[in-house]
Every structure is written in C-alpha cells, then in structure tokens.
Coordinates of C-alpha atoms and ligand atoms in Angstrom, one line a residue:
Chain L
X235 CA -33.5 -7.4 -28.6
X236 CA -32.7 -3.7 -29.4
X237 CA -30.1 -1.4 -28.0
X238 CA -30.3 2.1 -28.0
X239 CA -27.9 5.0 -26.5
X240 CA -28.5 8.1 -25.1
X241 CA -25.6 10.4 -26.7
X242 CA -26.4 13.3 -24.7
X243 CA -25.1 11.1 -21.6
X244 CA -22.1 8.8 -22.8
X245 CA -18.9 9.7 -22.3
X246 CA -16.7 7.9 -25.3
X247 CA -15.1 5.6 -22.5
X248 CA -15.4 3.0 -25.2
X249 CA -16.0 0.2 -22.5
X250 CA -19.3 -0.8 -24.8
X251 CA -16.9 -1.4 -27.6
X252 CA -14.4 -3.1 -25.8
X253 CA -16.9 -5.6 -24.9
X254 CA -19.3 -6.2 -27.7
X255 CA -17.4 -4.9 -30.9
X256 CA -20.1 -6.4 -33.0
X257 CA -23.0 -4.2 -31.8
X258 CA -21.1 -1.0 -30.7
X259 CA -18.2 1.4 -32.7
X260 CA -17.6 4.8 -31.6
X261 CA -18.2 7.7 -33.7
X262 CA -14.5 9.1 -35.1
X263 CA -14.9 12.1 -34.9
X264 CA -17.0 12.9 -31.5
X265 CA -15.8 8.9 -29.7
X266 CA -19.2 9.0 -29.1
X267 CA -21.2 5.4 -29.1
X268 CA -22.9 4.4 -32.4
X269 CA -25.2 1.3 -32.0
X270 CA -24.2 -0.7 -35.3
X271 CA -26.5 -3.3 -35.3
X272 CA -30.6 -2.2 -35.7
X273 CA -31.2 -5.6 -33.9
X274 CA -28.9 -7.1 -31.9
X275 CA -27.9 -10.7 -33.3
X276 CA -29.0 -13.2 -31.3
X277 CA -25.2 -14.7 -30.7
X278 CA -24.3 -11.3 -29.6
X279 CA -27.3 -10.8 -26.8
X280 CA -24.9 -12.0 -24.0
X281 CA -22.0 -9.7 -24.7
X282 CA -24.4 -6.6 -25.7
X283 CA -25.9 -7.0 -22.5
X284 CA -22.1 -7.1 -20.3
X285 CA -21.9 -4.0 -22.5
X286 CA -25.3 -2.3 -21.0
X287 CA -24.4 -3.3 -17.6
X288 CA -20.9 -2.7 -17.5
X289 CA -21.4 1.5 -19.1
X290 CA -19.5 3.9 -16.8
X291 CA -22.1 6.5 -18.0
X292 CA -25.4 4.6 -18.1
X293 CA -25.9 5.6 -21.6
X294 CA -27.2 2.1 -23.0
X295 CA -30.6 0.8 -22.6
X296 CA -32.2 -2.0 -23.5
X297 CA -35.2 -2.3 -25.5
X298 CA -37.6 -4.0 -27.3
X299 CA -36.6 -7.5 -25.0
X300 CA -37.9 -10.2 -27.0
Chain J
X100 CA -49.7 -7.3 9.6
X101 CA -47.3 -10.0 7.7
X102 CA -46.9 -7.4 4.9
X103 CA -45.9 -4.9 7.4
X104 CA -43.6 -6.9 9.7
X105 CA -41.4 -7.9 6.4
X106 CA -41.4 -4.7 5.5
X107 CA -40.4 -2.5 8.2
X108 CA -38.5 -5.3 9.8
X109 CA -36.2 -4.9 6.6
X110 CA -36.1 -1.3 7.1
X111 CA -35.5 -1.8 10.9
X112 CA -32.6 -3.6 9.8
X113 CA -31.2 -0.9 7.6
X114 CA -31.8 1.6 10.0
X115 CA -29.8 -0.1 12.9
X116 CA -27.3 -1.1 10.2
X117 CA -26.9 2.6 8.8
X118 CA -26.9 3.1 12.6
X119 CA -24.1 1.1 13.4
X120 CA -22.1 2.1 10.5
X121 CA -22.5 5.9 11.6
X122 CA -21.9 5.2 15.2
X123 CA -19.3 3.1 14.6
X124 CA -15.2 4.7 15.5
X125 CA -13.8 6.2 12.0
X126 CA -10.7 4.2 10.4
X127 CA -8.0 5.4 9.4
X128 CA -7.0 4.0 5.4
X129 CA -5.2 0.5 6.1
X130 CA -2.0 0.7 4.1
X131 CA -0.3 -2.2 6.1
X132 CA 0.4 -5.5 3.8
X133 CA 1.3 -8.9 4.4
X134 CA 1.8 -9.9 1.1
X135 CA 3.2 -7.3 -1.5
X136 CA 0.5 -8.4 -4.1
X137 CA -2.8 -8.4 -1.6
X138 CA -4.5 -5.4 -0.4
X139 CA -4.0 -4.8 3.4
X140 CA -5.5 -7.8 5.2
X141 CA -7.8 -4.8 7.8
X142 CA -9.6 -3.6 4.3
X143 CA -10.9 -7.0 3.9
X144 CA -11.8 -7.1 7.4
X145 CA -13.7 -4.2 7.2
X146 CA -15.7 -5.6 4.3
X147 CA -16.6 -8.3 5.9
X148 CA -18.5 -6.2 8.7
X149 CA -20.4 -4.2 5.8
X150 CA -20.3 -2.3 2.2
X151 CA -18.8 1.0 4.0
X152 CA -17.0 2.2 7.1
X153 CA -16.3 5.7 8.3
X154 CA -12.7 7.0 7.2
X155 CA -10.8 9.7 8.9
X156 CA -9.5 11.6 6.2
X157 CA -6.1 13.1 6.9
X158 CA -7.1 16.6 7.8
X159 CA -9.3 15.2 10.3
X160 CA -12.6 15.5 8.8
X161 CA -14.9 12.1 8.8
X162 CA -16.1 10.8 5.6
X163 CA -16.9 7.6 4.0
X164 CA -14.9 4.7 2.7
X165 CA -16.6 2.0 0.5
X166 CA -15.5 -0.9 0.3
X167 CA -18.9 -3.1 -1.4
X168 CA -18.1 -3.5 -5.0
X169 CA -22.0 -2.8 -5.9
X170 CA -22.0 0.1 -3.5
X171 CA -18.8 1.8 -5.3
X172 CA -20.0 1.1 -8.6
X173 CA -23.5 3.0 -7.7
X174 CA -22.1 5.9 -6.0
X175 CA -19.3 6.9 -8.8
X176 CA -22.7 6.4 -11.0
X177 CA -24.6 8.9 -8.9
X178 CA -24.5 12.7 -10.2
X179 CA -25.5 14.1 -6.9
X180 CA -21.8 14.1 -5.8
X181 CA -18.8 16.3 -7.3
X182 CA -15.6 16.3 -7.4
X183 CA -15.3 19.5 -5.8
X184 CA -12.4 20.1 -3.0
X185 CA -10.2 17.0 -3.1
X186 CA -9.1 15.7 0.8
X187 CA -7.4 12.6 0.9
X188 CA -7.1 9.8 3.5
X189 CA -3.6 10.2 3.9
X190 CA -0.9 12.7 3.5
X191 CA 0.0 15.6 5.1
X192 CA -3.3 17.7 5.1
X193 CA -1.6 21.0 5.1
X194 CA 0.3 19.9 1.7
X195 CA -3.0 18.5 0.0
X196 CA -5.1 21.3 0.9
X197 CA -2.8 24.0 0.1
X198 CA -1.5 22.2 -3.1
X199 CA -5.6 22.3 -3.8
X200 CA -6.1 25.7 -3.3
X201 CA -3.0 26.4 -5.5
X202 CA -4.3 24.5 -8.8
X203 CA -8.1 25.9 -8.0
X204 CA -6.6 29.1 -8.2
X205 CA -4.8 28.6 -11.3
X206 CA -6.2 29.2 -14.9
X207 CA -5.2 26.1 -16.1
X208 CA -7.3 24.2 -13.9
X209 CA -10.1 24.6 -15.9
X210 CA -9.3 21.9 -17.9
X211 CA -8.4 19.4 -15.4
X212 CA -10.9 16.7 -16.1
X213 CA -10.9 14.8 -12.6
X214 CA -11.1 18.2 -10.6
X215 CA -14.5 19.3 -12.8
X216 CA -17.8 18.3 -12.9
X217 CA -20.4 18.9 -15.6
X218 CA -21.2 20.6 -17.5
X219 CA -17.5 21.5 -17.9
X220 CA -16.3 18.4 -17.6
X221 CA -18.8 16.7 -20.2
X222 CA -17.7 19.4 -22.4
X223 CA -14.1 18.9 -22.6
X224 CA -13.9 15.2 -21.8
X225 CA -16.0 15.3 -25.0
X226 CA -13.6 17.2 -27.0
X227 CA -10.8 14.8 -26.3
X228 CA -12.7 11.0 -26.2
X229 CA -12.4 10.6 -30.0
X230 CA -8.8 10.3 -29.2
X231 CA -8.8 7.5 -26.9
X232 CA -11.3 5.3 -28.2
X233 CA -10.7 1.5 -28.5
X234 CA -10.0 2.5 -32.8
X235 CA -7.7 5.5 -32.4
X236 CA -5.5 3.6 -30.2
X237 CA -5.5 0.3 -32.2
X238 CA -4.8 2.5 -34.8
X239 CA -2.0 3.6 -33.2
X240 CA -0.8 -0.3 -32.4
X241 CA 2.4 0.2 -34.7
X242 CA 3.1 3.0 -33.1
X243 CA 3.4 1.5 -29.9
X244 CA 5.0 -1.7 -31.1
X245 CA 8.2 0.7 -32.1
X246 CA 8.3 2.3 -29.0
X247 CA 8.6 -1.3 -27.5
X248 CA 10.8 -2.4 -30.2
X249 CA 13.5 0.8 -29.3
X250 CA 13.2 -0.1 -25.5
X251 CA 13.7 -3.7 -25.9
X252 CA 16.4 -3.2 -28.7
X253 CA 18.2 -0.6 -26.0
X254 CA 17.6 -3.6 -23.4
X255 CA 19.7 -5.5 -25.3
X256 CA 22.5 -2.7 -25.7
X257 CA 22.4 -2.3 -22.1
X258 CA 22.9 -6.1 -21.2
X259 CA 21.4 -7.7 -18.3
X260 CA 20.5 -6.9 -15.4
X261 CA 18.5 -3.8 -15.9
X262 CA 16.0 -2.0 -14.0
X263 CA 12.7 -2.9 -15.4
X264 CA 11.1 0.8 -14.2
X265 CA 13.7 3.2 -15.9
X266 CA 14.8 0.7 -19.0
X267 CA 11.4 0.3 -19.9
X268 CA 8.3 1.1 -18.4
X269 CA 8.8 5.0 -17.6
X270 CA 10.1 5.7 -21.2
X271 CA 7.3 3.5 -22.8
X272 CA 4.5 5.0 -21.2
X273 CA 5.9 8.4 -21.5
X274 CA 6.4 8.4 -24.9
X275 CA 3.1 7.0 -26.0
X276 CA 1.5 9.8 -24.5
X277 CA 4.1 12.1 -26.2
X278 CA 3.1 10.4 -29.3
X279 CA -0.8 11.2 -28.5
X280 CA 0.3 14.8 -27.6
X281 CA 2.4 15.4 -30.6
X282 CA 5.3 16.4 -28.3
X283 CA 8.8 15.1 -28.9
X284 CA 10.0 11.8 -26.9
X285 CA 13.1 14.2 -25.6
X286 CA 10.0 16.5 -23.8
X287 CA 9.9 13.6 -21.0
X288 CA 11.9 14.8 -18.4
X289 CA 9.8 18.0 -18.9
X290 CA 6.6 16.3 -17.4
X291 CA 8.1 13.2 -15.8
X292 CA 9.6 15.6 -13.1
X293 CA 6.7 17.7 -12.1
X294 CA 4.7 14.7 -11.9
X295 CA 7.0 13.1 -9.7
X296 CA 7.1 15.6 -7.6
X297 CA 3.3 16.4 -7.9
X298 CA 2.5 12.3 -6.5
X299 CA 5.5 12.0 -4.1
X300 CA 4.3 12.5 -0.3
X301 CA 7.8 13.2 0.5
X302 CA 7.9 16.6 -1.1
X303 CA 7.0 19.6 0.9
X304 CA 4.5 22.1 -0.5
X305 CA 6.8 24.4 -1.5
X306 CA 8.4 21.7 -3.8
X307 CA 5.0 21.0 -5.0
X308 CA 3.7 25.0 -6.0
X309 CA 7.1 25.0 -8.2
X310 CA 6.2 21.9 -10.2
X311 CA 2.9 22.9 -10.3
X312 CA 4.5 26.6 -11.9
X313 CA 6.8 24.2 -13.9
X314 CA 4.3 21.8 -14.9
X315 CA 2.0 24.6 -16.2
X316 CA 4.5 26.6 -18.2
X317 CA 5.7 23.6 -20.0
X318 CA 2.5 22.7 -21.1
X319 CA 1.8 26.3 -22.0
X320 CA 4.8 26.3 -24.1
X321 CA 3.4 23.1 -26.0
X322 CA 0.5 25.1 -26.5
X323 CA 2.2 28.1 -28.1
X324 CA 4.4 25.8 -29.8
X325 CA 1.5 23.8 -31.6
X326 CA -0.3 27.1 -32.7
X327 CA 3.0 28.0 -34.3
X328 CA 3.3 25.2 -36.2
X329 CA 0.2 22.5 -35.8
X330 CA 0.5 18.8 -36.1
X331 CA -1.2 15.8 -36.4
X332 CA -2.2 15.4 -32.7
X333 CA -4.8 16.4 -29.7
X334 CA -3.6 19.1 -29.1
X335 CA -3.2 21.0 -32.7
X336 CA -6.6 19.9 -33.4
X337 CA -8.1 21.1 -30.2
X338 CA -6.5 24.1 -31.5
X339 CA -7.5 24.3 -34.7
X340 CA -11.4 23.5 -33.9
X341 CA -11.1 26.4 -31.5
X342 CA -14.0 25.0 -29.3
X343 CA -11.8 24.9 -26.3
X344 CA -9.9 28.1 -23.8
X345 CA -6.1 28.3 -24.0
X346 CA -6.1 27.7 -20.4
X347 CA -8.4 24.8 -20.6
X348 CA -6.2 22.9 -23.8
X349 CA -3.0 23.7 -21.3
X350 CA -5.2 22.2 -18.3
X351 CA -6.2 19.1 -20.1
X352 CA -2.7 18.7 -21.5
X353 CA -1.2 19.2 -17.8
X354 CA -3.9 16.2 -16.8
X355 CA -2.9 14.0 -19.9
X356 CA 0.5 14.1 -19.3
X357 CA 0.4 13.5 -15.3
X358 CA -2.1 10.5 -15.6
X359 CA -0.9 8.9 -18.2
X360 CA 2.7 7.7 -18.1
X361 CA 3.1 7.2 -14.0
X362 CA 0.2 4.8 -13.8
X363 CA 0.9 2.8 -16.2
X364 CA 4.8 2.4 -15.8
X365 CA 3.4 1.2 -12.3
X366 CA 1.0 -0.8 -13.8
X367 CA 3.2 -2.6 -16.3
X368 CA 6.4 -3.1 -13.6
X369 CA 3.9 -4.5 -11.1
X370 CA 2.7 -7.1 -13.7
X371 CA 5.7 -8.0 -14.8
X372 CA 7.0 -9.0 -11.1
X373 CA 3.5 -10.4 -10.9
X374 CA 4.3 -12.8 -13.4
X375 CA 8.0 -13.9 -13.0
X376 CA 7.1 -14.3 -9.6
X377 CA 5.1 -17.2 -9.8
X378 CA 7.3 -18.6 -13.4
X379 CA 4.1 -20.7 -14.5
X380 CA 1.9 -17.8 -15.0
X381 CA 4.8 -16.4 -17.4
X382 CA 5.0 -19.5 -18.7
X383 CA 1.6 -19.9 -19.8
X384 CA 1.3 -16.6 -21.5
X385 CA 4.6 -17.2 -23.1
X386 CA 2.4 -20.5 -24.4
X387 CA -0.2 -18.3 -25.3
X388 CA 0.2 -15.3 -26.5
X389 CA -3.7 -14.9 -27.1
X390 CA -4.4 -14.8 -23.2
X391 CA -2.6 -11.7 -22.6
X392 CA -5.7 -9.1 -23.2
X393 CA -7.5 -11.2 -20.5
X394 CA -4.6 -11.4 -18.3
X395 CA -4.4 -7.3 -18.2
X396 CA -8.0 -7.2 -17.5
X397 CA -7.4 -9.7 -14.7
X398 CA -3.9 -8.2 -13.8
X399 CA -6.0 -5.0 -13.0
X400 CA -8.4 -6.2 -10.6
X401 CA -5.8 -8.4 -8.8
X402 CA -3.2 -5.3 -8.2
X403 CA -5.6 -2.1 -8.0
X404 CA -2.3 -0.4 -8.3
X405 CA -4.3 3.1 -7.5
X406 CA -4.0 1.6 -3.4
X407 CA -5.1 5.1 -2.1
X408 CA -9.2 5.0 -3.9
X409 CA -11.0 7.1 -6.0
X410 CA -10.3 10.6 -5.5
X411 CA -12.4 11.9 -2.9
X412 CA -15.9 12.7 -4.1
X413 CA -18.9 15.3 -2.0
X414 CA -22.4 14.7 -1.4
X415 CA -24.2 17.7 -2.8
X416 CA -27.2 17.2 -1.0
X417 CA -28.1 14.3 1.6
X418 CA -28.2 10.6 -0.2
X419 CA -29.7 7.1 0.1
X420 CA -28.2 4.6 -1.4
X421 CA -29.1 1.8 0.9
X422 CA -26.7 0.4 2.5
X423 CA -24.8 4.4 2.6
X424 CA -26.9 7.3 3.9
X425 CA -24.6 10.5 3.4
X426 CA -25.4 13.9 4.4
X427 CA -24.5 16.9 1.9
X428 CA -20.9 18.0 2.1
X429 CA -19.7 14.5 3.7
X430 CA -17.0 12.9 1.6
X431 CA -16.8 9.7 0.1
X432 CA -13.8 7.3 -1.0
X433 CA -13.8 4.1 -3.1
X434 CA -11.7 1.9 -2.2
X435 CA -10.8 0.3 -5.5
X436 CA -8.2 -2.7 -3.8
X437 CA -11.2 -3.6 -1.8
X438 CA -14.2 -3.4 -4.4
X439 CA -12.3 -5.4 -6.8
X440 CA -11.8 -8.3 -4.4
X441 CA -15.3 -8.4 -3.2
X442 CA -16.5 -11.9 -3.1
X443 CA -19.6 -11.3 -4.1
X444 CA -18.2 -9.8 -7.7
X445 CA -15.4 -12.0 -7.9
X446 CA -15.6 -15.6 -7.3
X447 CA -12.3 -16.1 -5.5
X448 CA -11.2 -13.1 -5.6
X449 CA -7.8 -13.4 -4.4
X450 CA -6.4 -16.0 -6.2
X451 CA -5.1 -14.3 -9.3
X452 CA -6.4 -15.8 -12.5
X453 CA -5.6 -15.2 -15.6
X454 CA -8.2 -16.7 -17.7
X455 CA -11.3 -15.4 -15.3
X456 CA -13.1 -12.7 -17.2
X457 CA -12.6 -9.7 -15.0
X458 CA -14.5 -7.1 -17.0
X459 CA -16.5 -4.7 -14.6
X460 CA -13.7 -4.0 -12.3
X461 CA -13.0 -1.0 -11.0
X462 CA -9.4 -0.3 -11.8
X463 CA -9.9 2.3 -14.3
X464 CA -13.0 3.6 -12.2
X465 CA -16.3 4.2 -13.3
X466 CA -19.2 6.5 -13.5
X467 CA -18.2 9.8 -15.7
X468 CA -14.8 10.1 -14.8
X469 CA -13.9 6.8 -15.5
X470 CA -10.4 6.7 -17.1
X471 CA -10.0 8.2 -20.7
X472 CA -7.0 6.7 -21.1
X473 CA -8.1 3.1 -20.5
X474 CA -7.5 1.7 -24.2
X475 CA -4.5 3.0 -24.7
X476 CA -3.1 1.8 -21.5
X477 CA -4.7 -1.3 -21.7
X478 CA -2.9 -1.4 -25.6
X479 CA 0.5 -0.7 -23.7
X480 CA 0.3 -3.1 -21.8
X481 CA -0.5 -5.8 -24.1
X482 CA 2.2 -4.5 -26.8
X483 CA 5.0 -4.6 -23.6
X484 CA 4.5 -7.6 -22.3
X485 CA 4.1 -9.5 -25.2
X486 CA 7.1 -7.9 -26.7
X487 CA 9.4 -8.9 -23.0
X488 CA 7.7 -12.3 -23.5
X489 CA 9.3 -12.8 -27.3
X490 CA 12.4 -11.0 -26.8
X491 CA 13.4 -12.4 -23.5
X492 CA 11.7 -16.0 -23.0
X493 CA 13.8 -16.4 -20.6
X494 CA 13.4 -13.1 -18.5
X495 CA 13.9 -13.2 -14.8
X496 CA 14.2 -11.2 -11.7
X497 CA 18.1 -10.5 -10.9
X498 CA 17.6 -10.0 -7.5
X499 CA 15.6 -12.4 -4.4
X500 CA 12.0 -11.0 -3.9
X501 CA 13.1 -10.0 -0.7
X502 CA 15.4 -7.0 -2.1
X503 CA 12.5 -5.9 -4.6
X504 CA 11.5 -2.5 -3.2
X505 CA 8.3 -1.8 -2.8
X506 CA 6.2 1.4 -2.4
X507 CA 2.7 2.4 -1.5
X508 CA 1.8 3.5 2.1
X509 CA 0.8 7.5 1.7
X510 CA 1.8 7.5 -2.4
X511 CA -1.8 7.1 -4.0
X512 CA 0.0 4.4 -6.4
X513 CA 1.0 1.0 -5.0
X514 CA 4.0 -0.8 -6.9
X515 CA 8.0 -1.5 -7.2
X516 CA 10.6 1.4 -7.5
X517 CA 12.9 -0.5 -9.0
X518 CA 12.7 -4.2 -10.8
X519 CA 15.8 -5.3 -11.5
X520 CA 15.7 -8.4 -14.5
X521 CA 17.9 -10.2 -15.9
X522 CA 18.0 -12.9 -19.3
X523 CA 20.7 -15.0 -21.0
X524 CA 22.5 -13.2 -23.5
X525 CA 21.7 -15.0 -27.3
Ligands
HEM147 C1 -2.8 1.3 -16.0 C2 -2.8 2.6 -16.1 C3 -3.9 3.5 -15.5 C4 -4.7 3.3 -14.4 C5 -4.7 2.2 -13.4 C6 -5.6 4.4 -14.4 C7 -6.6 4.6 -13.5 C8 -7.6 5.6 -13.5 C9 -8.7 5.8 -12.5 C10 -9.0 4.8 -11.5 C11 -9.3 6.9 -12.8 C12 -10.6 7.4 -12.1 C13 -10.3 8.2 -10.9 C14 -11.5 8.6 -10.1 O1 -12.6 8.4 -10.5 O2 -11.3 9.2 -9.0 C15 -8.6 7.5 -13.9 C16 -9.0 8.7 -14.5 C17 -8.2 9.3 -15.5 N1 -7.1 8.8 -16.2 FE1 -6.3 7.0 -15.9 N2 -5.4 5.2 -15.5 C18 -4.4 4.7 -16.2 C19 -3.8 5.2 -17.4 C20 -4.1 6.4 -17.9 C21 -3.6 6.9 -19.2 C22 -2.6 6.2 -20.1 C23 -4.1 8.2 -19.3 C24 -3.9 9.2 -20.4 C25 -3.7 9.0 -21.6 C26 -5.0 8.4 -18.2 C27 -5.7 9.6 -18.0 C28 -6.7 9.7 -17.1 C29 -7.5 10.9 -17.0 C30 -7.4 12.2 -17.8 C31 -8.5 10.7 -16.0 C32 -9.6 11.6 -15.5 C33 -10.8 11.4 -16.4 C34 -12.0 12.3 -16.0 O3 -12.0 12.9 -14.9 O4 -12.9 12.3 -16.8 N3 -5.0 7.3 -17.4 N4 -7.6 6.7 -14.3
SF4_148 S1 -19.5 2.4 -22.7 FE1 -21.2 3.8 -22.3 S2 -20.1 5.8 -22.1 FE2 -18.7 4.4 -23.0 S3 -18.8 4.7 -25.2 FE3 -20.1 3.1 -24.7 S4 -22.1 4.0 -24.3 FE4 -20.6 5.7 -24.2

C-alpha cells in the first residue's frame, strides 16, 4: 500500500501526523505533509489509513492497494 | 421494473425526506441543559428525526442546522460554501451583523483566517501552519511545562482554595500563545480584554466597535514593534519573509490571539471539573499518566465546549449532499455538541470514556478551516493536567457542584466562570 499527498490541497493541520507518525512528518518549513515512508509498512496500514480518512483537507489518497 | 422500483423508491424516499425536512417549522438553537456536561437533551431529539433540521438564525433568516456527524464532516469538506457574512443562531442580530460589517470594513480583516476563503485563506493559513505543526509545538513542550511550573508554583503561594479559571487556565493559555507570538507574558491584559469583550453577548455594540479599535491597534503596535526589533517568533518571520500585507500579519495576529487562549482556558477548566467530578476518572489518570493524550481527545468530543457550531457557512450555488439539499445563499451550521454524540460515530456516545479512541471528532472542526491551533492546544492540555495531577494528587473542588457557575446559553463557548479548587497543604 502506497500513500501519496496532494500539496497543492493540504492545509498543515497536522492531523495525518498526529495519527500515523510513522508514515507522515510535516515539512518545517512550509507544515506541509511529507509522506515518509515509499511503502507504507504493513503494521502501519491501519493507522495510515485513520490518517487518509480522518484529513480535514482531503489531501491523502491511497494507492497502489495491494 | 425491479431495477426501477429500488431505485426510484430510494429516491422517493429522499425526496419526501428532503421534503419533510424543508417543510418542516425552523428551530431555534436548543441551549437548555439538564445536565451541565450533556448537550441539550432537544439537539438529540432532533437527531433522532434526521441528519439536519431548519434553524432560525437570530436575525430571522432560515438556514440549516446539522446535526449527522457524516453530514457535518461532508459539508465543512465541501468548497462550494464560504465563509462569507457570518449570522449566528443566537445573539442579538443587530450586534452580530453590525460588529460584521465593522471587521469587513476594516483592513485588518484581511488576515482573519475563519472570515476568508481561498485563495486568501490557503495563502496565509499556509504562511503560518509551519508553526503549529505537531513538531513545532512538541518542540515547544519545555516551554509549556514552565509556564505550568510558574502557575502551579504561584498556586501554591496563593494557598487553597483558588479559582481554577484565573489561577491557571487564562494565564496558561495566554501566555503560550504570547510565547508563539513573541509578545511578552505582561501583553495579556492587552488581548484578554478585547477578546472578552469581542465573545461576551452581554456587551452592546458600541462596547464591541471599541475593542475591535483596541484589539487592532494593539496588534498593530506588535507589528511595528517586531519590525523594530525582530525575534524569534511568527510574527518577526512573517515579517522578515515579506510574503504577507501589514494589515494581513496584524489580521492574523488579531485571530491568533482571540482563538487561542479563551478556548482553551474553557477547555482546560471544563476538563478539570469533568474529572474531579466523578473522583475515579481523576483517579485513574493519576494511575496513569500515559492515558492522558487519549483522555483530551475524548475530553473533546464529550464537552464540544464550542456549544454555539461551526461558524455559519453559505451555499454558493445550490447543493446535494443527500440527505441536505441547500439552495445558494442559504446558511448552514454544524452543530459540533450534536455531531460528536452521534451514535452512529460513537458507540455510546454519551458515556464519557476515557480510553475510547475518539479521533475524528469534530471539536477542532474540519474541512480547511479546521483549527490551526489544534496541537498546541491539545499540548496544553496534556502539560496542565498532568502537571495539577503531580502537584496536587489530592486536588478537589472547594465548593458543592451546585455553586459551580456555569455559562453557555447565547456565549458561542460552553463551560465554568469560575472553578473554585482546593488541596491539602504538604
Ligand atoms: C481547546 C481549544 C480549542 C478549541 C476547542 C478550538 C476549536 C476550533 C474550531 C472548532 C475551529 C473551526 C471553526 C469553524 O470551522 O467554524 C477553530 C478554528 C481556529 N482556531 Fe481553534 N480551538 C482551540 C484552540 C485554539 C488555539 C490554541 C489557537 C491558536 C493558537 C486556535 C486558533 C484557531 C484559528 C486561527 C482558527 C481558524 C482557522 C481557519 O479558519 O483556517 N484555536 N478552532
Ligand atoms: S492531515 Fe491532511 S491537511 Fe493535515 S497535514 Fe496531513 S495531509 Fe495535510
């Protein structure tokens, strides 16, 4: 499972990185999302997804579902 | 002919339901409580009957209230509505429409996030979020920790009983934001007053235009005052990288300062009653110190302190979003004490607790104006209650619940004025 993020639409809220820290940081100097991880690992899939779902900005998408 | 029967049958269904909904007599905003912790009981009634009611808004003028926790979260999603031309349920309309048309005309109001929509808003939101992300504030967790430290030290000084409210909530959450500001702690009063004045639905509108001419002139002179001499803060580096108006750093500044120390004083004093209430829930966190992030997220979808909604949001062209068909210029409130006690979100969602996993509510908002200020209020909160819990195991309330005043009603905030505590001297 891949992530990706759409930077023109998030809005740094952070929420992404509250919720799965392992597969999302924000950028320091725009608080912009960075998508850490080029795959997300497999004990993370839960938590990236509550991440997907739960973005104020619809910025995350999921791809590459395996 | 089965095909079709389904089909339009379930669209017959929406129709009439849509139908209903429309038909049906407008509501005024339920403010009355049984219970000083649960929302009023007629929100939940409405609920039950459907996602959305119609609201009379206070100047008369029929809009929307939604109450359907998927419903809210897809309509502060959805960019065909703006923020544009705030009414609000309650309040005296001539006050909130004239105190409007004041801040629309002012310059600083260009950098009001929650009154903007984009591109304006996406640009200057932008230039502050590296501020507020979950790293800049835990960086900022030592920070935070002496401003608890002072307050609980000056607790101490004091000697029980103290007002929870003035002794310690106001003054924390004021002067983390003066830390994020790079304003001096003794620069409270300077925005704790307009605020006050700004949020209380006592004050006339004349009271109102002179904060509002208060409010802005301070934060003009924290401006001029970090050009002179630039710090290590927002504001001075807005400044510096020059990508933003004067008017719209003053503007954001004027909106940093108001939402971010009145909330979550309320916030923090209507936790801790929350918890000494009911001792075992104090108890257990006392136990665990561990289970206090969770019990903030949880803490927030139980009190939905902001009782009042969303601010007020316009259709810009007619939408369908199912269960809400709204025609362009109608108006449109979340009601975030109802959404976040939506059954079909939240598994018993009026018992309070405080090991569920309560991510997703509402209480910060969502959609693009979703709170910027979320991690470091969430941060505050932590950092307060865990430092009450070490200093004072033993903390209390000094007065019967009875006597603990409560406000809400027409404020758009819903907690205590006062919480008196007390603890045995060591
Ligand atoms: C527990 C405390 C807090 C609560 C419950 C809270 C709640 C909210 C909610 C619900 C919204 C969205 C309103 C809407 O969509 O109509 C919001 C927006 C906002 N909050 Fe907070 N907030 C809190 C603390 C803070 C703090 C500490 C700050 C500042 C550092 C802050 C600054 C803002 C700003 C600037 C906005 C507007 C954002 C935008 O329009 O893009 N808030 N808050
Ligand atoms: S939660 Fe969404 S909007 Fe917020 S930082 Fe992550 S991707 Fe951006």
């Amino acid at each position: 499972m891949k992530v990706v993020a759409d930077l023109d639409v998030c809005i740094g809220a952070g929420v992404c990185v509250l919720t799965a820290p392992k597969v999302f940081d924000q950028g320091a100097d725009d608080g912009l999302v960075r998508v850490i991880v080029e795959t997300v690992p497999s004990g993370e899939e839960r938590l990236a997804r509550e991440a997907v779902d739960l973005c104020p900005s619809g910025a995350l998408e999921i791809v590459d579902e395996d | 002919m089965v095909a079709w029967s389904g089909c339009a049958a379930t669209e017959l269904k929406r129709i009439n339901f849509c139908y209903r909904r429309a038909m049906a007599e407008p509501v005024e905003l339920p403010t009355e409580r049984l219970a000083p912790l649960d929302p009023p009981p007629a929100l939940r009634r409405l609920r039950e009957e459907g996602p959305v009611c119609r609201l009379r808004f206070s100047d008369g003028q029929i809009g929307w209230l939604v109450l359907g926790y998927s419903l809210g979260r897809a309509l502060l999603v959805d960019s065909r509505f703006s923020v544009g031309e705030i009414v609000q349920p309650l309040g005296d309309p001539e006050v909130v429409a004239e105190i409007d048309r004041i801040e629309r005309s002012m310059p600083e109001h260009k950098g009001v996030l929650i009154a903007l929509d984009p591109p304006q808003h996406t640009r200057i939101r932008r230039s502050a979020a590296s501020y507020f992300t979950v790293r800049a504030v835990a960086e900022r967790e030592e920070a935070i920790e002496r401003i608890v430290a002072g307050r609980l030290d000056a607790m101490e000084e004091a000697g029980a009983p103290v007002d929870l409210m003035t002794a310690f909530a106001l003054p924390l959450s004021s002067f983390s934001i003066c830390e994020v500001l790079g304003v001096p702690h003794a620069d409270r009063e300077r925005f704790e007053r307009p605020s006050a004045v700004l949020v209380d639905p006592g004050a006339d509108a004349d009271a109102k235009r002179a904060a509002l001419v208060d409010f802005a002139d301070y934060c003009r002179e924290v401006v001029a005052r970090k050009r002179e001499a630039p710090g290590e803060d927002l504001l001075s580096d807005l400044i510096v990288a020059d990508e933003l108006g004067e008017d719209e750093i003053v503007g954001l500044a004027r909106q940093l300062f108001e939402a971010g120390h009145e909330t979550t004083a309320t916030m923090l004093t209507l936790s801790v009653f929350t918890l000494l209430s009911e001792r075992s829930r104090w108890d257990a966190l006392r136990a665990d110190p561990e289970a206090i992030g969770a019990a903030v997220e949880e803490l927030m979808r139980y009190l939905s302190i902001l009782q009042m909604g969303t601010f007020s949001r316009t259709a810009t062209e007619d939408v369908d979003l199912g269960d809400l068909v709204v025609e362009q210029g109608e108006k449109v409130v979340v009601s975030i004490p109802s959404v976040n006690r939506d059954p079909e979100k939240f598994a018993d969602p009026d018992v309070l607790d405080l090991g569920r996993n309560a991510a997703g509510h509402l209480g910060f908002g969502h959609g693009k104006h979703m709170c910027i200020g979320q991690h470091l209020a969430r941060w505050e909160l932590k950092v307060a209650i865990r430092g009450l819990l070490e200093r004072f195991p033993d903390l209390d309330l000094a007065v019967p619940v009875e006597e603990i005043p409560f406000f809400g009603g027409e404020h758009l905030l819903y907690g205590v004025e006062k919480l008196p505590v007390k603890w045995q001297a060591r």
